[in-house]
Amino acid sequence: MSVTDKSTPSRGFAHSDIAETSSFPLIGDKFPSLEVKTTHGTMNMPDAYAGKWFVLFSHPGDFTPVCTTEFVAFQKMRGDFDKLNCELIGLSVDQVFSHMKWTQWIKENLKVEITFPIIADDLGKVAMALGMIHPGKGPNTVRAVFIVDPEAAIRLILFYPQEIGRNMDEIIRSLKALQVADKNKVALPANWPNNDFLGDQVIVPPPGDEKTAATRKTSGDMVCEDWWFCHKKL
């Protein structure tokens, strides 16, 4: 992936124009083809996870307290990701030997074995291609999260600064929400499945034309607050 024009796109640009000026892939883009060196050997991404969801997350560095708590948290929730047909893979600009020594320390001292691979990106090429290095925060990777679907499309991107650990429950919630939205062709409200107004109900997409809008009304399991705001329980 090469980017030569890093100017800020103006309003009215088409998606292709914006993509050309961006330093990393955007939501809806295909995950770029990358050969990466990991603690589990060399992998070709996204082919290694064909047919599965995966969460790629970066951390600033090995042998750091916040990153250690995150890796332990990810590993302890590995079963939750497995149930959602989702793999985990970490990344930092450390060498593979550092990753291996660090995960060994975690196993020996915290009694948690890290079973997912960690990309060794010591030259920073992968991190730069994915926009994980933010110059204003130094040369290390920020805490980026990419959720990628079985078709290798990027569905969600999160960025946290180095000083703030990630909320694992939110990553799981987002993954579940994406899968529910895809399966049922619906949208999800704020804080789903614990929305103050709708609870665990889902939102029916609004009609796309006036004729359909005129007939949209409460029926069956669907409740309509107005023609453009209908919801139902799955």
mmCIF file of C-alpha atoms in Angstrom:
data_model
loop_
_atom_site.group_PDB
_atom_site.id
_atom_site.type_symbol
_atom_site.label_atom_id
_atom_site.label_comp_id
_atom_site.label_asym_id
_atom_site.label_seq_id
_atom_site.Cartn_x
_atom_site.Cartn_y
_atom_site.Cartn_z
ATOM 1 C CA MET A 1 0.000 0.000 0.000
ATOM 2 C CA SER A 2 1.492 3.307 -1.072
ATOM 3 C CA VAL A 3 0.153 6.720 -0.210
ATOM 4 C CA THR A 4 1.632 9.828 -1.774
ATOM 5 C CA ASP A 5 -1.006 12.494 -1.119
ATOM 6 C CA LYS A 6 -1.796 12.921 2.582
ATOM 7 C CA SER A 7 -3.793 16.124 2.239
ATOM 8 C CA THR A 8 -7.129 16.364 4.022
ATOM 9 C CA PRO A 9 -9.985 15.477 1.629
ATOM 10 C CA SER A 10 -12.624 18.173 1.186
ATOM 11 C CA ARG A 11 -16.384 17.646 1.460
ATOM 12 C CA GLY A 12 -17.928 16.062 -1.612
ATOM 13 C CA PHE A 13 -15.051 13.693 -2.407
ATOM 14 C CA ALA A 14 -16.057 10.239 -3.606
ATOM 15 C CA HIS A 15 -14.998 7.236 -1.535
ATOM 16 C CA SER A 16 -12.244 6.398 -4.037
ATOM 17 C CA ASP A 17 -10.833 9.911 -3.708
ATOM 18 C CA ILE A 18 -10.835 9.717 0.086
ATOM 19 C CA ALA A 19 -9.181 6.288 0.028
ATOM 20 C CA GLU A 20 -6.365 7.658 -2.109
ATOM 21 C CA THR A 21 -5.578 10.333 0.474
ATOM 22 C CA SER A 22 -5.848 8.047 3.508
ATOM 23 C CA SER A 23 -2.857 6.369 5.133
ATOM 24 C CA PHE A 24 -4.813 3.311 6.198
ATOM 25 C CA PRO A 25 -7.798 1.268 4.995
ATOM 26 C CA LEU A 26 -11.273 2.492 5.901
ATOM 27 C CA ILE A 27 -14.425 0.766 7.117
ATOM 28 C CA GLY A 28 -15.810 -1.247 4.206
ATOM 29 C CA ASP A 29 -12.423 -1.654 2.509
ATOM 30 C CA LYS A 30 -10.837 -5.039 1.979
ATOM 31 C CA PHE A 31 -8.084 -5.845 4.439
ATOM 32 C CA PRO A 32 -4.779 -5.437 2.555
ATOM 33 C CA SER A 33 -2.770 -8.521 1.601
ATOM 34 C CA LEU A 34 0.195 -8.750 3.954
ATOM 35 C CA GLU A 35 2.836 -11.353 4.730
ATOM 36 C CA VAL A 36 3.618 -11.144 8.434
ATOM 37 C CA LYS A 37 6.064 -12.804 10.805
ATOM 38 C CA THR A 38 4.399 -13.953 14.013
ATOM 39 C CA THR A 39 5.024 -16.007 17.126
ATOM 40 C CA HIS A 40 3.215 -18.833 15.280
ATOM 41 C CA GLY A 41 5.343 -18.509 12.136
ATOM 42 C CA THR A 42 4.887 -16.625 8.876
ATOM 43 C CA MET A 43 1.276 -15.914 7.885
ATOM 44 C CA ASN A 44 -0.423 -14.418 4.854
ATOM 45 C CA MET A 45 -3.228 -12.066 5.832
ATOM 46 C CA PRO A 46 -6.133 -12.006 5.400
ATOM 47 C CA ASP A 47 -5.984 -15.434 3.699
ATOM 48 C CA ALA A 48 -4.983 -17.132 6.960
ATOM 49 C CA TYR A 49 -8.434 -16.308 8.350
ATOM 50 C CA ALA A 50 -10.538 -16.990 5.254
ATOM 51 C CA GLY A 51 -14.129 -17.743 6.229
ATOM 52 C CA LYS A 52 -13.681 -16.439 9.776
ATOM 53 C CA TRP A 53 -13.947 -13.140 11.584
ATOM 54 C CA PHE A 54 -10.735 -11.834 13.125
ATOM 55 C CA VAL A 55 -9.714 -9.048 15.462
ATOM 56 C CA LEU A 56 -6.294 -7.530 14.809
ATOM 57 C CA PHE A 57 -5.111 -5.309 17.639
ATOM 58 C CA SER A 58 -1.871 -3.416 18.163
ATOM 59 C CA HIS A 59 -0.122 -2.570 21.414
ATOM 60 C CA PRO A 60 2.663 -0.026 22.085
ATOM 61 C CA GLY A 61 5.262 -2.486 23.361
ATOM 62 C CA ASP A 62 6.098 -5.722 25.115
ATOM 63 C CA PHE A 63 6.932 -5.756 28.834
ATOM 64 C CA THR A 64 4.648 -2.796 29.554
ATOM 65 C CA PRO A 65 1.990 -2.927 32.310
ATOM 66 C CA VAL A 66 -1.108 -1.798 30.389
ATOM 67 C CA CYS A 67 -0.321 -4.056 27.422
ATOM 68 C CA THR A 68 0.209 -6.989 29.759
ATOM 69 C CA THR A 69 -3.223 -6.496 31.324
ATOM 70 C CA GLU A 70 -4.769 -6.311 27.859
ATOM 71 C CA PHE A 71 -3.169 -9.518 26.628
ATOM 72 C CA VAL A 72 -4.304 -11.354 29.734
ATOM 73 C CA ALA A 73 -7.829 -9.961 29.239
ATOM 74 C CA PHE A 74 -7.937 -10.953 25.561
ATOM 75 C CA GLN A 75 -6.734 -14.451 26.395
ATOM 76 C CA LYS A 76 -9.247 -14.925 29.205
ATOM 77 C CA MET A 77 -12.021 -13.970 26.750
ATOM 78 C CA ARG A 78 -10.663 -16.214 23.984
ATOM 79 C CA GLY A 79 -13.586 -18.592 24.498
ATOM 80 C CA ASP A 80 -16.068 -15.769 23.850
ATOM 81 C CA PHE A 81 -14.319 -14.919 20.581
ATOM 82 C CA ASP A 82 -14.226 -18.598 19.584
ATOM 83 C CA LYS A 83 -18.006 -18.846 20.020
ATOM 84 C CA LEU A 84 -18.351 -15.989 17.544
ATOM 85 C CA ASN A 85 -16.106 -17.714 14.965
ATOM 86 C CA CYS A 86 -13.491 -15.032 15.557
ATOM 87 C CA GLU A 87 -9.709 -15.270 15.818
ATOM 88 C CA LEU A 88 -7.355 -12.901 17.630
ATOM 89 C CA ILE A 89 -3.998 -11.605 16.455
ATOM 90 C CA GLY A 90 -1.815 -8.979 18.145
ATOM 91 C CA LEU A 91 0.888 -6.678 16.790
ATOM 92 C CA SER A 92 3.624 -4.333 17.939
ATOM 93 C CA VAL A 93 6.904 -3.017 16.567
ATOM 94 C CA ASP A 94 8.875 -5.413 18.780
ATOM 95 C CA GLN A 95 10.846 -8.384 17.443
ATOM 96 C CA VAL A 96 9.468 -11.917 17.602
ATOM 97 C CA PHE A 97 12.021 -12.873 20.274
ATOM 98 C CA SER A 98 10.682 -10.120 22.526
ATOM 99 C CA HIS A 99 7.118 -11.338 21.976
ATOM 100 C CA MET A 100 8.135 -14.883 22.867
ATOM 101 C CA LYS A 101 9.981 -13.852 26.022
ATOM 102 C CA TRP A 102 7.110 -11.619 27.111
ATOM 103 C CA THR A 103 4.419 -14.271 26.641
ATOM 104 C CA GLN A 104 6.664 -16.687 28.532
ATOM 105 C CA TRP A 105 6.841 -14.165 31.400
ATOM 106 C CA ILE A 106 3.045 -13.847 31.381
ATOM 107 C CA LYS A 107 2.661 -17.622 31.534
ATOM 108 C CA GLU A 108 5.193 -18.076 34.338
ATOM 109 C CA ASN A 109 4.159 -15.116 36.476
ATOM 110 C CA LEU A 110 0.467 -14.597 35.757
ATOM 111 C CA LYS A 111 -0.396 -18.235 34.940
ATOM 112 C CA VAL A 112 -2.025 -17.278 31.618
ATOM 113 C CA GLU A 113 -0.846 -18.844 28.368
ATOM 114 C CA ILE A 114 -1.245 -16.582 25.322
ATOM 115 C CA THR A 115 -2.536 -18.888 22.579
ATOM 116 C CA PHE A 116 -3.088 -16.401 19.747
ATOM 117 C CA PRO A 117 -0.280 -15.184 17.435
ATOM 118 C CA ILE A 118 1.487 -11.829 17.749
ATOM 119 C CA ILE A 119 2.892 -10.083 14.685
ATOM 120 C CA ALA A 120 6.525 -8.972 14.976
ATOM 121 C CA ASP A 121 6.607 -5.700 13.044
ATOM 122 C CA ASP A 122 10.056 -4.434 14.012
ATOM 123 C CA LEU A 123 10.360 -2.332 10.832
ATOM 124 C CA GLY A 124 6.901 -0.864 11.325
ATOM 125 C CA LYS A 125 5.760 -1.640 7.784
ATOM 126 C CA VAL A 126 2.512 -3.351 8.765
ATOM 127 C CA ALA A 127 1.724 -0.723 11.386
ATOM 128 C CA MET A 128 2.260 2.091 8.896
ATOM 129 C CA ALA A 129 0.115 0.379 6.244
ATOM 130 C CA LEU A 130 -2.729 0.059 8.760
ATOM 131 C CA GLY A 131 -2.386 3.528 10.306
ATOM 132 C CA MET A 132 -1.369 2.187 13.711
ATOM 133 C CA ILE A 133 1.482 4.660 14.228
ATOM 134 C CA HIS A 134 0.314 8.183 15.051
ATOM 135 C CA PRO A 135 3.315 10.554 14.998
ATOM 136 C CA GLY A 136 1.792 12.809 17.645
ATOM 137 C CA LYS A 137 1.910 9.884 20.076
ATOM 138 C CA GLY A 138 5.471 8.786 19.322
ATOM 139 C CA PRO A 139 7.062 6.002 17.239
ATOM 140 C CA ASN A 140 5.230 3.075 18.855
ATOM 141 C CA THR A 141 1.867 1.734 17.773
ATOM 142 C CA VAL A 142 -1.260 3.122 19.425
ATOM 143 C CA ARG A 143 -3.928 0.683 20.618
ATOM 144 C CA ALA A 144 -5.696 0.047 17.320
ATOM 145 C CA VAL A 145 -8.469 -2.515 16.810
ATOM 146 C CA PHE A 146 -9.653 -3.813 13.436
ATOM 147 C CA ILE A 147 -12.660 -6.144 13.247
ATOM 148 C CA VAL A 148 -12.612 -7.983 9.914
ATOM 149 C CA ASP A 149 -15.404 -10.183 8.578
ATOM 150 C CA PRO A 150 -15.193 -13.591 6.814
ATOM 151 C CA GLU A 151 -15.080 -11.832 3.434
ATOM 152 C CA ALA A 152 -11.966 -9.906 4.572
ATOM 153 C CA ALA A 153 -13.872 -6.607 4.737
ATOM 154 C CA ILE A 154 -12.946 -4.213 7.553
ATOM 155 C CA ARG A 155 -16.116 -3.636 9.560
ATOM 156 C CA LEU A 156 -14.979 -1.611 12.578
ATOM 157 C CA ILE A 157 -11.912 0.421 13.567
ATOM 158 C CA LEU A 158 -11.072 1.677 17.060
ATOM 159 C CA PHE A 159 -8.097 3.725 18.249
ATOM 160 C CA TYR A 160 -7.060 4.168 21.872
ATOM 161 C CA PRO A 161 -4.021 6.161 23.062
ATOM 162 C CA GLN A 162 -1.143 4.294 24.692
ATOM 163 C CA GLU A 163 -2.144 5.348 28.205
ATOM 164 C CA ILE A 164 -5.703 3.933 28.035
ATOM 165 C CA GLY A 165 -6.360 0.192 28.085
ATOM 166 C CA ARG A 166 -9.109 -1.173 25.868
ATOM 167 C CA ASN A 167 -12.573 -2.270 26.985
ATOM 168 C CA MET A 168 -12.768 -5.937 25.963
ATOM 169 C CA ASP A 169 -16.518 -6.084 26.591
ATOM 170 C CA GLU A 170 -17.048 -3.347 23.996
ATOM 171 C CA ILE A 171 -15.028 -5.270 21.403
ATOM 172 C CA ILE A 172 -17.125 -8.398 22.041
ATOM 173 C CA ARG A 173 -20.343 -6.296 21.994
ATOM 174 C CA SER A 174 -19.368 -4.729 18.675
ATOM 175 C CA LEU A 175 -18.531 -8.110 17.162
ATOM 176 C CA LYS A 176 -21.888 -9.562 18.270
ATOM 177 C CA ALA A 177 -23.725 -6.483 16.983
ATOM 178 C CA LEU A 178 -22.095 -6.746 13.556
ATOM 179 C CA GLN A 179 -23.062 -10.398 13.294
ATOM 180 C CA VAL A 180 -26.653 -9.729 14.388
ATOM 181 C CA ALA A 181 -26.932 -6.833 11.931
ATOM 182 C CA ASP A 182 -25.608 -8.962 9.071
ATOM 183 C CA LYS A 183 -27.818 -11.967 9.813
ATOM 184 C CA ASN A 184 -31.053 -10.044 10.321
ATOM 185 C CA LYS A 185 -30.526 -6.988 8.083
ATOM 186 C CA VAL A 186 -31.173 -4.611 10.974
ATOM 187 C CA ALA A 187 -29.404 -1.834 12.875
ATOM 188 C CA LEU A 188 -28.564 -1.737 16.571
ATOM 189 C CA PRO A 189 -29.337 1.125 18.996
ATOM 190 C CA ALA A 190 -26.954 2.787 21.438
ATOM 191 C CA ASN A 191 -25.662 0.489 24.163
ATOM 192 C CA TRP A 192 -27.355 -2.527 22.563
ATOM 193 C CA PRO A 193 -28.462 -4.922 24.008
ATOM 194 C CA ASN A 194 -29.093 -2.652 26.997
ATOM 195 C CA ASN A 195 -30.580 0.452 25.419
ATOM 196 C CA ASP A 196 -32.537 2.643 27.871
ATOM 197 C CA PHE A 197 -35.534 2.873 25.516
ATOM 198 C CA LEU A 198 -35.451 -0.255 23.345
ATOM 199 C CA GLY A 199 -33.682 -2.752 25.598
ATOM 200 C CA ASP A 200 -32.393 -5.589 23.403
ATOM 201 C CA GLN A 201 -34.696 -4.787 20.456
ATOM 202 C CA VAL A 202 -33.260 -4.032 17.033
ATOM 203 C CA ILE A 203 -34.069 -1.218 14.601
ATOM 204 C CA VAL A 204 -35.760 -1.935 11.292
ATOM 205 C CA PRO A 205 -34.116 0.019 8.466
ATOM 206 C CA PRO A 206 -36.269 2.975 7.362
ATOM 207 C CA PRO A 207 -38.159 2.687 4.054
ATOM 208 C CA GLY A 208 -36.395 3.887 0.955
ATOM 209 C CA ASP A 209 -39.335 5.415 -0.875
ATOM 210 C CA GLU A 210 -42.530 7.397 -0.155
ATOM 211 C CA LYS A 211 -44.920 4.555 -1.036
ATOM 212 C CA THR A 212 -43.340 2.206 1.495
ATOM 213 C CA ALA A 213 -43.118 4.977 4.077
ATOM 214 C CA ALA A 214 -46.857 5.659 3.763
ATOM 215 C CA THR A 215 -47.682 2.049 4.649
ATOM 216 C CA ARG A 216 -45.163 1.642 7.447
ATOM 217 C CA LYS A 217 -47.044 1.043 10.685
ATOM 218 C CA THR A 218 -46.991 -1.122 13.794
ATOM 219 C CA SER A 219 -47.732 -4.736 12.890
ATOM 220 C CA GLY A 220 -46.795 -8.120 14.274
ATOM 221 C CA ASP A 221 -43.613 -7.846 16.309
ATOM 222 C CA MET A 222 -42.717 -4.470 14.818
ATOM 223 C CA VAL A 223 -43.488 -1.254 16.682
ATOM 224 C CA CYS A 224 -43.302 2.078 14.833
ATOM 225 C CA GLU A 225 -42.782 5.363 16.645
ATOM 226 C CA ASP A 226 -43.060 6.974 13.209
ATOM 227 C CA TRP A 227 -42.595 5.809 9.598
ATOM 228 C CA TRP A 228 -38.828 6.213 9.879
ATOM 229 C CA PHE A 229 -38.382 4.735 13.373
ATOM 230 C CA CYS A 230 -39.529 1.138 13.746
ATOM 231 C CA HIS A 231 -38.115 -1.534 16.008
ATOM 232 C CA LYS A 232 -38.752 -5.134 16.944
ATOM 233 C CA LYS A 233 -37.563 -7.951 19.162
ATOM 234 C CA LEU A 234 -35.679 -10.716 17.402
#
